[in-house]
Amino acid sequence: MSIDLAARPRLAHVDALRGFALFGILVVNINVFAFPFYGGGVPDPVYSSPLDVTVRWLVAWLFETKFYLLFSFLFGYSFTLQMTAAERADAAFVPRFLRRLAGLAALGMAHAILFYQGDILVTYALLGLALLLCRRMDPGRALRVALWLIALASAVWAILGALSFLDPVPAGYGLQYKAEALASIEAYRGTVGTTIAQHIKELTEAIWFTVLFVQGPFVFAMFLAGYALGRRNALADPWRSRRALGLLCALCVLPGLAGAAAYATSALPQARVVWELPGLAVGLFTAPLLSLSYGAAFLLALRTGPGERIGAWLAPAGRMALSNYLMQSVVCAFLFTAWGLRLYAAVPPLAAFLIAVAIFAAQLPLSAWWLRHHAYGPVEWFLRALTIGARPPWLRAGAG
């Protein structure tokens, strides 16, 4: 027998916003799949033409460090919806949410080792424990804590950036990085075994530090921001405060774009490596502003004719965002590693961007088709079953 405790109506515009964030995440993540010199501050010996550099700069300016924050905000908002659902079902929320986090952690570990070493699900699971401790926090206090967390974490990176001028980059850094990049090419073009071994190597040497200590504080800050707005039910009808959305765009977009430009420029191979940490600090501090302005602008755009149609296309993809996120990694692993075509280090940045667009474009109708017949995305179904401790419906009502 299939039961589903506390099924609730979906907010289509929130699903569309989640789909929008999912696209931005893919545009960034595909660079990790495709390029051994991505994010290293070392010129790519193959793809360093003006077009290549321009595409990389635009992706860093408009996409990097922004969309995972928007996704994190929505995670915090959904946390409050799950609290309400548990209350409505007269079920204990804490055990349900702990089971959900355990499922996320298990999926994330498998995802990181097998397909994508930049996985963020494990981070969500760990920080979700901290969010659980904040479930009775006043919304105003949650927003203040989020702001302080962003400011303090950015200040730490600014201090580290200033200290980097006193501790010059070792003379052999570029040669060492090139050697490691060439070794990664050999591994990812080798076998499935060498691909997995390279994932584990990168996870243990650098990725976990980056995800937890660079992204982590900002992810949790956005969790808290989403929680605060969720407690106030702010996205149930965001257009009641259309003036607030417009004001958010007006106040946040320019400093957000300026900080993102500083970040993108500092990451260029032509810039000195010592500018990378100061640029990162500026980018991290202003990225939440740009993320929120993106979200506000997107919600305002949904009230236009074209925006409404785009939202209708995006909503199914956002409704099964976890399935699509993992599917993106499986497809990219097939394209770029020994799981399939071994195109690692073999496509230019513009082609990688267009591949990301093509993957996401294919996911839109596929998601809509799946949800016409099924109540949940396949991974969402598994996670919901684990969360509620019962078997939710597999087929959509009337689709059997």
Short mmCIF file of C-alpha atoms in Angstrom, two decimals:
data_model
loop_
_atom_site.label_atom_id
_atom_site.label_comp_id
_atom_site.label_asym_id
_atom_site.label_seq_id
_atom_site.Cartn_x
_atom_site.Cartn_y
_atom_site.Cartn_z
CA MET A 1 0.00 0.00 0.00
CA SER A 2 1.27 3.53 -0.81
CA ILE A 3 0.71 6.31 1.68
CA ASP A 4 2.01 9.86 1.73
CA LEU A 5 1.70 11.73 5.00
CA ALA A 6 1.04 15.43 4.74
CA ALA A 7 1.14 15.81 1.00
CA ARG A 8 0.92 19.49 0.27
CA PRO A 9 0.30 21.65 -2.78
CA ARG A 10 3.46 22.81 -4.55
CA LEU A 11 4.48 26.43 -5.04
CA ALA A 12 5.17 26.42 -8.78
CA HIS A 13 7.15 29.67 -8.69
CA VAL A 14 9.45 28.25 -5.99
CA ASP A 15 9.99 25.14 -8.13
CA ALA A 16 10.76 27.40 -11.11
CA LEU A 17 13.25 29.38 -9.03
CA ARG A 18 14.89 26.13 -7.97
CA GLY A 19 15.10 25.08 -11.63
CA PHE A 20 16.72 28.42 -12.47
CA ALA A 21 19.32 27.84 -9.74
CA LEU A 22 19.91 24.31 -11.02
CA PHE A 23 20.85 25.65 -14.45
CA GLY A 24 23.38 28.08 -12.97
CA ILE A 25 24.94 25.30 -10.89
CA LEU A 26 25.40 23.14 -14.00
CA VAL A 27 27.09 25.99 -15.91
CA VAL A 28 29.70 26.16 -13.14
CA ASN A 29 30.05 22.45 -12.40
CA ILE A 30 30.70 21.44 -15.98
CA ASN A 31 34.00 23.33 -15.83
CA VAL A 32 35.19 21.01 -13.07
CA PHE A 33 34.32 18.04 -15.26
CA ALA A 34 35.94 19.46 -18.38
CA PHE A 35 39.13 21.34 -17.45
CA PRO A 36 42.22 20.33 -15.47
CA PHE A 37 43.31 23.98 -15.15
CA TYR A 38 39.98 25.28 -13.89
CA GLY A 39 40.32 27.40 -10.75
CA GLY A 40 44.06 26.94 -10.41
CA GLY A 41 45.30 30.38 -11.42
CA VAL A 42 47.56 28.75 -14.00
CA PRO A 43 47.10 29.42 -17.75
CA ASP A 44 45.59 26.55 -19.69
CA PRO A 45 48.22 25.64 -22.31
CA VAL A 46 45.53 24.62 -24.81
CA TYR A 47 42.55 26.92 -24.18
CA SER A 48 43.95 30.41 -23.61
CA SER A 49 42.64 32.28 -26.64
CA PRO A 50 40.86 35.62 -26.08
CA LEU A 51 37.52 33.83 -26.62
CA ASP A 52 38.39 31.14 -24.08
CA VAL A 53 39.46 33.71 -21.49
CA THR A 54 36.35 35.81 -22.11
CA VAL A 55 33.99 32.86 -21.67
CA ARG A 56 35.74 31.83 -18.45
CA TRP A 57 35.55 35.41 -17.14
CA LEU A 58 31.84 35.70 -17.95
CA VAL A 59 31.06 32.39 -16.24
CA ALA A 60 33.02 33.49 -13.16
CA TRP A 61 31.34 36.91 -13.18
CA LEU A 62 27.74 35.88 -13.64
CA PHE A 63 27.56 32.28 -12.37
CA GLU A 64 30.30 31.21 -9.96
CA THR A 65 29.51 31.46 -6.23
CA LYS A 66 25.97 32.72 -6.92
CA PHE A 67 23.67 29.87 -7.80
CA TYR A 68 24.61 27.39 -5.09
CA LEU A 69 23.76 30.20 -2.65
CA LEU A 70 20.33 30.62 -4.25
CA PHE A 71 19.85 26.86 -4.03
CA SER A 72 20.94 26.95 -0.37
CA PHE A 73 18.42 29.69 0.36
CA LEU A 74 15.67 27.47 -1.07
CA PHE A 75 16.91 24.56 1.06
CA GLY A 76 16.43 26.70 4.16
CA TYR A 77 13.00 27.80 2.96
CA SER A 78 11.95 24.20 2.28
CA PHE A 79 13.11 23.27 5.78
CA THR A 80 10.25 25.34 7.18
CA LEU A 81 7.78 23.70 4.81
CA GLN A 82 8.91 20.28 6.05
CA MET A 83 8.42 21.43 9.65
CA THR A 84 4.88 22.47 8.79
CA ALA A 85 4.21 19.19 6.96
CA ALA A 86 5.37 17.15 9.95
CA GLU A 87 3.16 19.19 12.28
CA ARG A 88 0.18 18.76 9.97
CA ALA A 89 0.77 15.00 9.87
CA ASP A 90 1.15 14.91 13.66
CA ALA A 91 4.60 13.34 13.16
CA ALA A 92 7.84 14.02 15.05
CA PHE A 93 9.88 16.35 12.87
CA VAL A 94 13.40 15.70 14.20
CA PRO A 95 13.55 11.95 13.37
CA ARG A 96 12.09 12.63 9.94
CA PHE A 97 14.63 15.32 9.15
CA LEU A 98 17.54 13.27 10.52
CA ARG A 99 16.57 10.42 8.20
CA ARG A 100 16.44 12.88 5.33
CA LEU A 101 19.93 14.18 6.15
CA ALA A 102 21.26 10.62 6.37
CA GLY A 103 19.86 9.95 2.91
CA LEU A 104 21.45 13.12 1.55
CA ALA A 105 24.80 12.17 3.09
CA ALA A 106 24.71 8.69 1.59
CA LEU A 107 23.75 9.98 -1.84
CA GLY A 108 26.41 12.69 -1.60
CA MET A 109 29.20 10.29 -0.71
CA ALA A 110 28.35 7.97 -3.59
CA HIS A 111 28.01 10.97 -5.91
CA ALA A 112 31.37 12.44 -4.88
CA ILE A 113 33.32 9.20 -5.20
CA LEU A 114 31.75 7.84 -8.36
CA PHE A 115 30.87 10.86 -10.48
CA TYR A 116 31.57 14.36 -9.15
CA GLN A 117 34.12 15.21 -6.50
CA GLY A 118 32.61 18.70 -6.06
CA ASP A 119 29.39 17.30 -4.56
CA ILE A 120 27.61 19.58 -2.10
CA LEU A 121 25.03 17.14 -0.71
CA VAL A 122 27.29 15.96 2.11
CA THR A 123 27.85 19.59 3.10
CA TYR A 124 24.08 20.12 3.08
CA ALA A 125 23.67 17.06 5.30
CA LEU A 126 26.28 18.25 7.82
CA LEU A 127 25.06 21.84 7.92
CA GLY A 128 21.49 20.58 8.04
CA LEU A 129 22.27 19.30 11.52
CA ALA A 130 23.15 22.85 12.56
CA LEU A 131 19.99 24.15 10.90
CA LEU A 132 18.00 21.63 12.90
CA LEU A 133 19.35 23.18 16.10
CA CYS A 134 18.07 26.57 14.89
CA ARG A 135 14.52 25.42 14.21
CA ARG A 136 13.07 27.55 17.03
CA MET A 137 15.17 30.64 16.31
CA ASP A 138 13.35 33.93 15.83
CA PRO A 139 13.34 34.87 12.11
CA GLY A 140 14.82 38.31 12.79
CA ARG A 141 17.65 36.81 14.78
CA ALA A 142 18.26 34.22 12.04
CA LEU A 143 18.71 37.02 9.50
CA ARG A 144 21.12 38.85 11.80
CA VAL A 145 23.17 35.70 12.36
CA ALA A 146 23.26 35.11 8.59
CA LEU A 147 24.57 38.64 7.97
CA TRP A 148 27.23 38.33 10.67
CA LEU A 149 28.30 34.94 9.33
CA ILE A 150 28.76 36.36 5.83
CA ALA A 151 30.67 39.37 7.15
CA LEU A 152 32.96 37.36 9.45
CA ALA A 153 33.72 34.63 6.91
CA SER A 154 34.50 37.26 4.25
CA ALA A 155 36.73 39.11 6.74
CA VAL A 156 38.69 35.93 7.43
CA TRP A 157 39.33 35.45 3.72
CA ALA A 158 40.25 39.13 3.37
CA ILE A 159 42.84 38.74 6.14
CA LEU A 160 44.21 35.60 4.49
CA GLY A 161 44.35 37.53 1.21
CA ALA A 162 46.33 40.34 2.86
CA LEU A 163 48.73 37.82 4.38
CA SER A 164 49.26 36.25 0.97
CA PHE A 165 51.16 39.39 -0.06
CA LEU A 166 53.62 38.66 2.76
CA ASP A 167 54.00 35.01 1.80
CA PRO A 168 54.72 34.89 -1.94
CA VAL A 169 53.62 31.90 -3.98
CA PRO A 170 56.42 29.32 -4.24
CA ALA A 171 58.41 29.58 -7.45
CA GLY A 172 57.56 26.03 -8.45
CA TYR A 173 53.81 26.37 -7.94
CA GLY A 174 53.01 26.64 -11.65
CA LEU A 175 55.12 23.64 -12.60
CA GLN A 176 53.69 21.55 -9.78
CA TYR A 177 50.12 22.47 -10.74
CA LYS A 178 50.79 21.59 -14.40
CA ALA A 179 52.19 18.23 -13.38
CA GLU A 180 49.10 17.51 -11.27
CA ALA A 181 46.85 18.64 -14.13
CA LEU A 182 48.55 16.29 -16.57
CA ALA A 183 48.22 13.45 -14.06
CA SER A 184 44.49 14.20 -13.74
CA ILE A 185 44.10 14.04 -17.53
CA GLU A 186 45.70 10.61 -17.55
CA ALA A 187 43.48 9.45 -14.70
CA TYR A 188 40.18 10.73 -16.09
CA ARG A 189 40.95 9.37 -19.55
CA GLY A 190 42.11 6.04 -18.15
CA THR A 191 39.63 3.61 -16.61
CA VAL A 192 36.66 3.84 -14.30
CA GLY A 193 39.00 2.74 -11.53
CA THR A 194 41.51 5.54 -12.17
CA THR A 195 38.64 8.03 -12.39
CA ILE A 196 37.31 7.01 -8.98
CA ALA A 197 40.83 7.05 -7.53
CA GLN A 198 41.34 10.59 -8.84
CA HIS A 199 38.04 11.68 -7.27
CA ILE A 200 39.16 10.31 -3.91
CA LYS A 201 42.58 11.96 -4.27
CA GLU A 202 41.04 15.37 -5.02
CA LEU A 203 38.46 14.97 -2.26
CA THR A 204 41.05 14.25 0.39
CA GLU A 205 43.61 16.82 -0.79
CA ALA A 206 41.50 19.90 -1.52
CA ILE A 207 37.81 19.55 -2.29
CA TRP A 208 36.47 18.94 1.22
CA PHE A 209 38.38 21.96 2.50
CA THR A 210 36.97 24.14 -0.27
CA VAL A 211 33.40 22.92 0.13
CA LEU A 212 33.33 23.12 3.93
CA PHE A 213 35.42 26.21 4.65
CA VAL A 214 34.93 28.34 1.54
CA GLN A 215 31.34 27.47 0.66
CA GLY A 216 30.20 26.16 4.04
CA PRO A 217 29.74 29.41 6.04
CA PHE A 218 27.89 31.05 3.15
CA VAL A 219 25.71 27.99 2.57
CA PHE A 220 24.66 28.04 6.22
CA ALA A 221 24.05 31.79 6.10
CA MET A 222 21.69 31.26 3.18
CA PHE A 223 20.06 28.34 5.03
CA LEU A 224 19.26 30.79 7.81
CA ALA A 225 18.02 33.45 5.38
CA GLY A 226 15.73 30.92 3.72
CA TYR A 227 14.55 29.70 7.13
CA ALA A 228 13.75 33.26 8.21
CA LEU A 229 11.69 33.98 5.11
CA GLY A 230 10.08 30.57 5.32
CA ARG A 231 8.94 31.26 8.88
CA ARG A 232 7.33 34.42 7.53
CA ASN A 233 5.82 32.53 4.56
CA ALA A 234 7.39 35.15 2.31
CA LEU A 235 7.34 33.10 -0.91
CA ALA A 236 3.73 31.96 -0.68
CA ASP A 237 2.81 35.11 -2.59
CA PRO A 238 5.99 37.16 -3.08
CA TRP A 239 4.25 39.61 -5.41
CA ARG A 240 2.32 41.09 -2.51
CA SER A 241 5.64 42.83 -1.79
CA ARG A 242 6.54 43.65 -5.38
CA ARG A 243 8.07 46.96 -4.26
CA ALA A 244 10.33 45.06 -1.84
CA LEU A 245 11.46 42.76 -4.65
CA GLY A 246 12.26 45.75 -6.84
CA LEU A 247 14.11 47.46 -4.02
CA LEU A 248 16.12 44.30 -3.37
CA CYS A 249 17.19 44.23 -7.02
CA ALA A 250 18.06 47.93 -7.06
CA LEU A 251 20.13 47.81 -3.88
CA CYS A 252 21.92 44.51 -4.44
CA VAL A 253 22.59 44.10 -8.16
CA LEU A 254 25.26 46.80 -8.66
CA PRO A 255 27.48 45.96 -5.66
CA GLY A 256 26.91 42.28 -6.45
CA LEU A 257 28.04 42.67 -10.05
CA ALA A 258 31.00 44.85 -9.05
CA GLY A 259 32.22 42.35 -6.46
CA ALA A 260 31.71 39.49 -8.90
CA ALA A 261 33.76 41.36 -11.52
CA ALA A 262 36.61 41.80 -9.01
CA TYR A 263 36.42 38.09 -8.20
CA ALA A 264 36.36 37.03 -11.86
CA THR A 265 39.27 39.31 -12.77
CA SER A 266 41.42 38.15 -9.85
CA ALA A 267 40.94 34.54 -10.98
CA LEU A 268 42.23 35.18 -14.51
CA PRO A 269 45.55 33.46 -15.33
CA GLN A 270 46.91 36.89 -16.35
CA ALA A 271 46.38 38.18 -12.79
CA ARG A 272 49.03 37.53 -10.18
CA VAL A 273 48.18 34.56 -7.97
CA VAL A 274 48.51 36.77 -4.86
CA TRP A 275 45.35 38.62 -5.94
CA GLU A 276 43.29 35.43 -5.93
CA LEU A 277 42.45 35.38 -2.19
CA PRO A 278 41.59 39.11 -1.95
CA GLY A 279 39.41 38.71 -5.03
CA LEU A 280 37.80 35.64 -3.50
CA ALA A 281 37.04 37.58 -0.30
CA VAL A 282 35.33 40.37 -2.24
CA GLY A 283 33.45 37.87 -4.37
CA LEU A 284 32.25 35.84 -1.38
CA PHE A 285 31.10 38.97 0.46
CA THR A 286 29.04 40.29 -2.44
CA ALA A 287 27.84 36.96 -3.91
CA PRO A 288 24.80 36.75 -1.58
CA LEU A 289 23.73 40.20 -2.79
CA LEU A 290 23.84 39.10 -6.40
CA SER A 291 22.16 35.78 -5.62
CA LEU A 292 19.26 37.52 -3.90
CA SER A 293 18.96 40.07 -6.71
CA TYR A 294 18.84 37.19 -9.21
CA GLY A 295 16.06 35.56 -7.20
CA ALA A 296 14.07 38.78 -6.84
CA ALA A 297 14.45 39.65 -10.53
CA PHE A 298 13.39 36.14 -11.50
CA LEU A 299 10.25 36.33 -9.38
CA LEU A 300 9.36 39.72 -10.88
CA ALA A 301 9.95 38.34 -14.38
CA LEU A 302 7.50 35.51 -13.70
CA ARG A 303 4.69 38.08 -13.74
CA THR A 304 5.37 38.88 -17.40
CA GLY A 305 4.08 36.81 -20.32
CA PRO A 306 7.48 35.43 -21.42
CA GLY A 307 8.55 34.97 -17.80
CA GLU A 308 5.42 32.98 -17.02
CA ARG A 309 6.16 30.62 -19.93
CA ILE A 310 9.80 30.23 -18.86
CA GLY A 311 8.65 29.52 -15.32
CA ALA A 312 6.29 26.81 -16.57
CA TRP A 313 9.23 25.15 -18.37
CA LEU A 314 11.52 25.39 -15.35
CA ALA A 315 9.10 24.29 -12.62
CA PRO A 316 9.14 20.53 -13.37
CA ALA A 317 12.95 20.53 -13.43
CA GLY A 318 13.00 22.33 -10.10
CA ARG A 319 10.40 20.01 -8.62
CA MET A 320 12.77 17.07 -9.18
CA ALA A 321 15.95 19.10 -8.68
CA LEU A 322 17.87 16.42 -6.78
CA SER A 323 17.30 13.84 -9.52
CA ASN A 324 18.34 16.37 -12.13
CA TYR A 325 21.43 17.46 -10.17
CA LEU A 326 22.63 13.86 -9.95
CA MET A 327 21.65 13.19 -13.57
CA GLN A 328 23.76 16.16 -14.69
CA SER A 329 26.79 14.62 -13.01
CA VAL A 330 26.17 11.21 -14.55
CA VAL A 331 25.89 12.74 -18.03
CA CYS A 332 28.98 14.91 -17.54
CA ALA A 333 30.94 11.95 -16.16
CA PHE A 334 29.95 9.98 -19.27
CA LEU A 335 31.03 12.82 -21.56
CA PHE A 336 34.31 13.79 -19.91
CA THR A 337 35.72 10.81 -17.99
CA ALA A 338 36.43 7.12 -18.43
CA TRP A 339 32.79 6.39 -17.63
CA GLY A 340 32.24 7.17 -21.33
CA LEU A 341 33.72 9.42 -24.01
CA ARG A 342 36.84 10.72 -22.16
CA LEU A 343 36.53 14.32 -23.40
CA TYR A 344 38.33 15.72 -20.34
CA ALA A 345 40.62 18.58 -21.44
CA ALA A 346 39.39 18.13 -25.00
CA VAL A 347 36.70 20.81 -25.43
CA PRO A 348 37.02 24.64 -25.27
CA PRO A 349 35.14 26.71 -22.66
CA LEU A 350 32.46 27.90 -25.10
CA ALA A 351 31.70 24.31 -26.12
CA ALA A 352 31.48 23.30 -22.45
CA PHE A 353 28.98 26.09 -21.82
CA LEU A 354 26.88 25.03 -24.81
CA ILE A 355 26.97 21.41 -23.62
CA ALA A 356 25.62 22.58 -20.26
CA VAL A 357 22.82 24.44 -22.02
CA ALA A 358 22.02 21.33 -24.10
CA ILE A 359 21.95 19.05 -21.05
CA PHE A 360 19.62 21.35 -19.17
CA ALA A 361 17.44 21.91 -22.23
CA ALA A 362 17.01 18.14 -22.47
CA GLN A 363 16.11 17.90 -18.77
CA LEU A 364 13.21 20.34 -19.10
CA PRO A 365 10.91 18.19 -21.27
CA LEU A 366 12.18 15.00 -19.62
CA SER A 367 11.21 16.34 -16.19
CA ALA A 368 7.79 17.44 -17.43
CA TRP A 369 7.20 14.02 -19.02
CA TRP A 370 8.26 12.17 -15.86
CA LEU A 371 6.03 14.23 -13.58
CA ARG A 372 3.03 13.74 -15.82
CA HIS A 373 3.21 10.07 -14.85
CA HIS A 374 4.92 10.04 -11.43
CA ALA A 375 4.26 11.75 -8.13
CA TYR A 376 7.95 12.51 -7.50
CA GLY A 377 11.30 12.43 -9.22
CA PRO A 378 13.00 9.05 -8.72
CA VAL A 379 15.57 10.26 -6.15
CA GLU A 380 12.98 12.50 -4.49
CA TRP A 381 10.75 9.44 -4.10
CA PHE A 382 13.54 7.53 -2.36
CA LEU A 383 14.37 10.47 -0.08
CA ARG A 384 10.71 11.04 0.81
CA ALA A 385 10.23 7.37 1.62
CA LEU A 386 13.22 7.53 3.92
CA THR A 387 12.01 10.77 5.48
CA ILE A 388 8.45 9.74 6.31
CA GLY A 389 9.28 6.09 7.00
CA ALA A 390 6.59 4.88 4.61
CA ARG A 391 6.09 4.20 0.92
CA PRO A 392 4.83 7.33 -0.90
CA PRO A 393 2.89 6.94 -4.16
CA TRP A 394 5.07 6.22 -7.16
CA LEU A 395 2.57 7.08 -9.88
CA ARG A 396 0.77 10.39 -10.20
CA ALA A 397 -2.91 10.26 -9.31
CA GLY A 398 -4.86 9.33 -12.43
CA ALA A 399 -1.73 8.38 -14.38
CA GLY A 400 -1.70 4.68 -13.63
#
